Short mmCIF file of C-alpha atoms in Angstrom, two decimals:
data_model
loop_
_atom_site.label_atom_id
_atom_site.label_comp_id
_atom_site.label_asym_id
_atom_site.label_seq_id
_atom_site.Cartn_x
_atom_site.Cartn_y
_atom_site.Cartn_z
CA MET T 1 -99.22 12.92 18.65
CA ASN T 2 -95.61 12.12 19.30
CA ILE T 3 -94.55 9.20 17.12
CA LYS T 4 -92.61 7.73 20.02
CA SER T 5 -95.78 7.30 22.04
CA MET T 6 -97.47 5.51 19.15
CA ILE T 7 -94.99 2.64 19.11
CA ASN T 8 -95.64 -0.30 21.43
CA THR T 9 -92.35 -2.12 21.81
CA ASP T 10 -93.52 -4.73 24.30
CA SER T 11 -94.05 -7.32 21.60
CA LEU T 12 -90.80 -6.53 19.81
CA SER T 13 -87.67 -8.53 20.42
CA ASP T 14 -84.33 -6.82 21.08
CA GLU T 15 -83.27 -7.76 17.57
CA ASP T 16 -86.41 -6.20 16.06
CA ILE T 17 -85.75 -2.98 17.95
CA VAL T 18 -82.11 -2.95 16.88
CA GLU T 19 -83.18 -3.29 13.24
CA ARG T 20 -85.48 -0.30 13.65
CA ILE T 21 -82.69 1.69 15.31
CA ILE T 22 -80.40 0.92 12.38
CA ASN T 23 -83.14 2.07 10.00
CA GLY T 24 -83.38 5.46 11.69
CA GLN T 25 -85.45 5.11 14.85
CA SER T 26 -82.52 5.89 17.12
CA TYR T 27 -84.77 6.94 20.00
CA LEU T 28 -85.63 3.25 20.51
CA TYR T 29 -82.14 2.69 21.90
CA GLU T 30 -83.53 3.91 25.21
CA THR T 31 -85.85 0.90 25.23
CA ILE T 32 -82.93 -1.44 24.74
CA MET T 33 -81.00 0.14 27.59
CA ARG T 34 -83.91 0.03 29.99
CA ARG T 35 -84.40 -3.64 29.23
CA LEU T 36 -80.78 -4.48 29.86
CA ASN T 37 -79.74 -2.05 32.59
CA ALA T 38 -80.36 -4.32 35.58
CA ARG T 39 -78.49 -7.20 34.01
CA MET T 40 -75.64 -5.02 32.82
CA PHE T 41 -75.26 -3.46 36.23
CA ARG T 42 -75.17 -6.79 38.05
CA ILE T 43 -72.54 -8.13 35.69
CA SER T 44 -70.43 -4.97 35.99
CA MET T 45 -70.65 -5.04 39.77
CA SER T 46 -69.61 -8.69 39.85
CA PHE T 47 -66.41 -7.68 38.07
CA ILE T 48 -65.66 -4.30 39.62
CA GLY T 49 -67.48 -4.05 42.94
CA ASP T 50 -67.84 -0.29 42.64
CA ASP T 51 -71.19 1.20 41.66
CA MET T 52 -69.80 4.36 40.07
CA GLU T 53 -67.26 2.41 38.03
CA ALA T 54 -70.00 -0.03 37.03
CA GLU T 55 -72.15 2.82 35.76
CA ASP T 56 -69.28 4.28 33.80
CA ILE T 57 -68.55 0.90 32.23
CA MET T 58 -72.19 0.52 31.23
CA GLN T 59 -72.19 3.95 29.60
CA ASN T 60 -69.05 3.19 27.64
CA THR T 61 -70.51 -0.16 26.58
CA TYR T 62 -73.73 1.34 25.34
CA ILE T 63 -71.94 4.04 23.40
CA TYR T 64 -69.53 1.60 21.80
CA ALA T 65 -72.36 -0.84 21.01
CA TYR T 66 -74.45 1.89 19.40
CA ARG T 67 -71.58 2.97 17.19
CA SER T 68 -71.04 -0.68 16.24
CA LEU T 69 -74.64 -1.63 15.49
CA GLY T 70 -73.83 -1.83 11.80
CA SER T 71 -71.57 -4.80 12.51
CA PHE T 72 -74.12 -6.60 14.67
CA ASN T 73 -74.86 -10.07 13.33
CA LYS T 74 -78.63 -10.29 13.41
CA ARG T 75 -78.52 -14.06 13.68
CA ALA T 76 -77.10 -13.67 17.20
CA LYS T 77 -78.95 -12.48 20.27
CA PHE T 78 -78.37 -8.79 20.86
CA ASN T 79 -78.13 -9.13 24.64
CA THR T 80 -75.41 -11.77 24.20
CA TRP T 81 -73.51 -9.52 21.80
CA ILE T 82 -73.64 -6.45 24.01
CA THR T 83 -72.84 -8.47 27.14
CA ARG T 84 -69.61 -9.59 25.50
CA ILE T 85 -68.77 -5.95 24.88
CA LEU T 86 -69.57 -5.20 28.52
CA ILE T 87 -67.33 -7.98 29.79
CA ASN T 88 -64.44 -6.82 27.64
CA GLU T 89 -64.92 -3.31 29.00
CA CYS T 90 -64.99 -4.70 32.55
CA ILE T 91 -61.76 -6.61 32.00
CA LEU T 92 -59.99 -3.55 30.63
CA ARG T 93 -61.28 -1.36 33.46
CA LYS T 94 -60.28 -3.88 36.10
CA LYS T 95 -56.75 -4.01 34.76
CA LYS T 96 -56.55 -0.21 34.90
CA LEU T 97 -57.91 -0.14 38.44
CA GLN T 98 -55.52 -2.86 39.57
CA HIS T 99 -52.60 -0.98 38.07
CA ARG T 100 -53.75 2.23 39.74
CA GLN T 101 -54.07 0.42 43.08
CA LYS T 102 -50.57 -1.01 42.72
CA VAL T 103 -49.21 2.50 42.19
CA ILE T 104 -51.11 3.74 45.26
CA ASN T 105 -49.92 0.80 47.37
CA ALA T 106 -46.35 1.33 46.23
CA LYS T 107 -46.54 4.99 47.19
CA ARG T 108 -47.98 4.11 50.58
CA THR T 109 -45.19 1.59 51.11
CA ASN T 110 -42.58 4.18 50.20
CA ASP T 111 -44.20 6.70 52.52
CA ILE T 112 -44.09 4.31 55.46
CA VAL T 113 -40.82 4.30 57.37
CA THR T 114 -39.46 0.79 57.38
CA HIS T 115 -38.63 -0.42 60.87
CA THR T 116 -35.18 -1.97 60.99
CA PRO T 117 -32.82 -2.71 63.85
CA LEU T 118 -30.89 0.43 62.87
CA ASN T 119 -34.05 2.53 63.11
CA ASP T 120 -34.81 1.05 66.51
CA VAL T 121 -31.33 1.95 67.74
CA MET T 122 -31.62 5.47 66.37
CA ASN T 123 -35.06 5.91 67.92
CA LYS T 124 -33.76 4.79 71.31
CA GLU T 125 -30.78 7.11 71.00
CA LEU T 126 -32.99 10.04 70.04
CA LYS T 127 -35.40 9.27 72.89
CA GLN T 128 -32.53 9.22 75.36
CA LEU T 129 -31.08 12.41 73.92
CA LEU T 130 -34.40 14.24 74.30
CA GLU T 131 -34.95 12.93 77.81
CA ASN T 132 -31.48 14.08 78.83
CA ALA T 133 -32.01 17.50 77.29
CA ILE T 134 -35.36 17.94 79.10
CA ALA T 135 -33.89 16.72 82.36
CA ALA T 136 -31.10 19.28 82.06
CA LEU T 137 -33.55 22.20 81.96
CA PRO T 138 -33.81 24.33 85.11
CA ASP T 139 -36.74 23.18 87.27
CA LYS T 140 -39.00 26.15 86.58
CA TYR T 141 -38.62 25.77 82.83
CA ARG T 142 -38.79 21.99 82.80
CA MET T 143 -42.05 21.90 84.78
CA VAL T 144 -43.79 24.31 82.43
CA PHE T 145 -42.49 22.49 79.34
CA VAL T 146 -43.64 19.07 80.57
CA MET T 147 -47.07 20.35 81.57
CA ARG T 148 -47.77 22.34 78.43
CA GLU T 149 -46.01 20.33 75.71
CA MET T 150 -45.99 16.77 76.99
CA GLU T 151 -49.13 16.59 79.11
CA ASP T 152 -51.18 19.01 76.99
CA MET T 153 -52.26 20.98 80.02
CA SER T 154 -53.79 24.37 79.30
CA THR T 155 -52.15 27.62 80.27
CA GLN T 156 -54.83 28.09 82.94
CA GLU T 157 -54.19 24.65 84.44
CA THR T 158 -50.44 25.27 84.48
CA MET T 159 -50.96 28.62 86.19
CA GLU T 160 -53.08 27.04 88.90
CA VAL T 161 -50.74 24.12 89.52
CA LEU T 162 -47.58 26.21 89.73
CA GLY T 163 -49.19 29.31 91.25
CA ILE T 164 -47.75 31.68 88.63
CA GLU T 165 -49.15 34.28 86.25
CA GLU T 166 -50.05 33.64 82.61
CA SER T 167 -47.15 35.74 81.41
CA ASN T 168 -44.77 33.61 83.47
CA VAL T 169 -46.11 30.42 81.90
CA LYS T 170 -45.59 31.78 78.37
CA ILE T 171 -42.12 33.16 79.09
CA ARG T 172 -40.92 29.97 80.78
CA LEU T 173 -42.24 27.80 77.96
CA MET T 174 -40.51 29.94 75.36
CA ARG T 175 -37.29 29.86 77.37
CA ALA T 176 -37.48 26.09 77.75
CA LYS T 177 -37.82 25.65 73.99
CA MET T 178 -34.87 27.94 73.36
CA LEU T 179 -32.69 25.99 75.79
CA LEU T 180 -33.69 22.68 74.20
CA ARG T 181 -32.93 24.02 70.75
CA ASP T 182 -29.47 25.11 71.89
CA GLN T 183 -28.76 21.72 73.47
CA LEU T 184 -29.90 19.76 70.41
CA LYS T 185 -28.41 21.87 67.62
CA ASP T 186 -25.06 20.09 67.70
CA TYR T 187 -26.87 16.78 67.26
CA TYR T 188 -28.97 17.73 64.25
CA ARG T 189 -25.97 19.45 62.66
CA SER T 190 -24.05 16.18 62.78
CA PRO T 191 -22.89 14.93 59.36
CA GLU T 192 -24.38 11.54 60.29
CA ILE T 193 -27.90 12.95 59.86
CA PHE T 194 -29.11 12.24 56.28
CA GLU T 195 -25.62 11.02 55.51
CA PHE T 196 -24.79 11.04 51.79
CA HIS T 197 -22.92 7.77 51.41
CA LEU T 198 -20.23 7.33 48.79
CA SER T 199 -22.25 4.62 47.01
CA ARG T 200 -25.16 7.06 46.61
CA CYS T 201 -22.79 9.72 45.35
CA ASP T 202 -21.37 7.36 42.74
CA ARG T 203 -24.82 6.35 41.58
CA VAL T 204 -25.99 9.93 41.14
CA VAL T 205 -22.86 10.90 39.25
CA ASP T 206 -23.09 7.89 36.93
CA VAL T 207 -26.73 8.55 36.06
CA VAL T 208 -26.16 12.25 35.40
CA MET T 209 -23.10 11.64 33.28
CA GLN T 210 -24.97 9.15 31.14
CA GLN T 211 -27.82 11.61 30.62
CA ILE T 212 -25.78 14.67 29.70
CA THR T 213 -24.00 12.91 26.83
CA GLN T 214 -27.04 13.59 24.62
CA TYR T 215 -26.83 17.36 25.09
CA LYS T 216 -24.52 19.94 23.55
CA ILE T 217 -23.53 23.19 25.23
#
């Protein structure tokens, strides 16, 4: 008969079981964990609020506690001792998660274009520029461009509305895009786009010069 099945632990206190574990009956650690799991999980969740993180914290706590059983003061309650370990683990994990969230939030903030009066002016200017460029297209090209690209009409719908063949729709759309590209190229080639200001230039130069002093050619 398996020795594990011969041991009735119901009448044993946590401290009794821990003493047996220390004396070689390591398999009894499962009993300790099953006794404490619900409590440990609730405490972890109250700190973290994430079930997977709570489970991971519990696992780390149990492992650390097992390795530290030799230092357990048997005059104390075991569940109090291990709960303190759990709380310390929760605090450390929460700090890590908060730091990680700050990094994520900072990245999101950097990824979001900040709306400033200058941006609003530039957006209005770009909108007007695009509207003027579209308006300047010949009628047959402009109609196809607006229907296909701006109104998301299908090729079939455009054919039916304008009474033209599929090949005509495709050719006119391609021609419209080419004409728009030609009209807008002078704008996006302007040195004002992504302008490299003198202050930025100075900053880059200063940083690089400070860094290269530590290297030898």
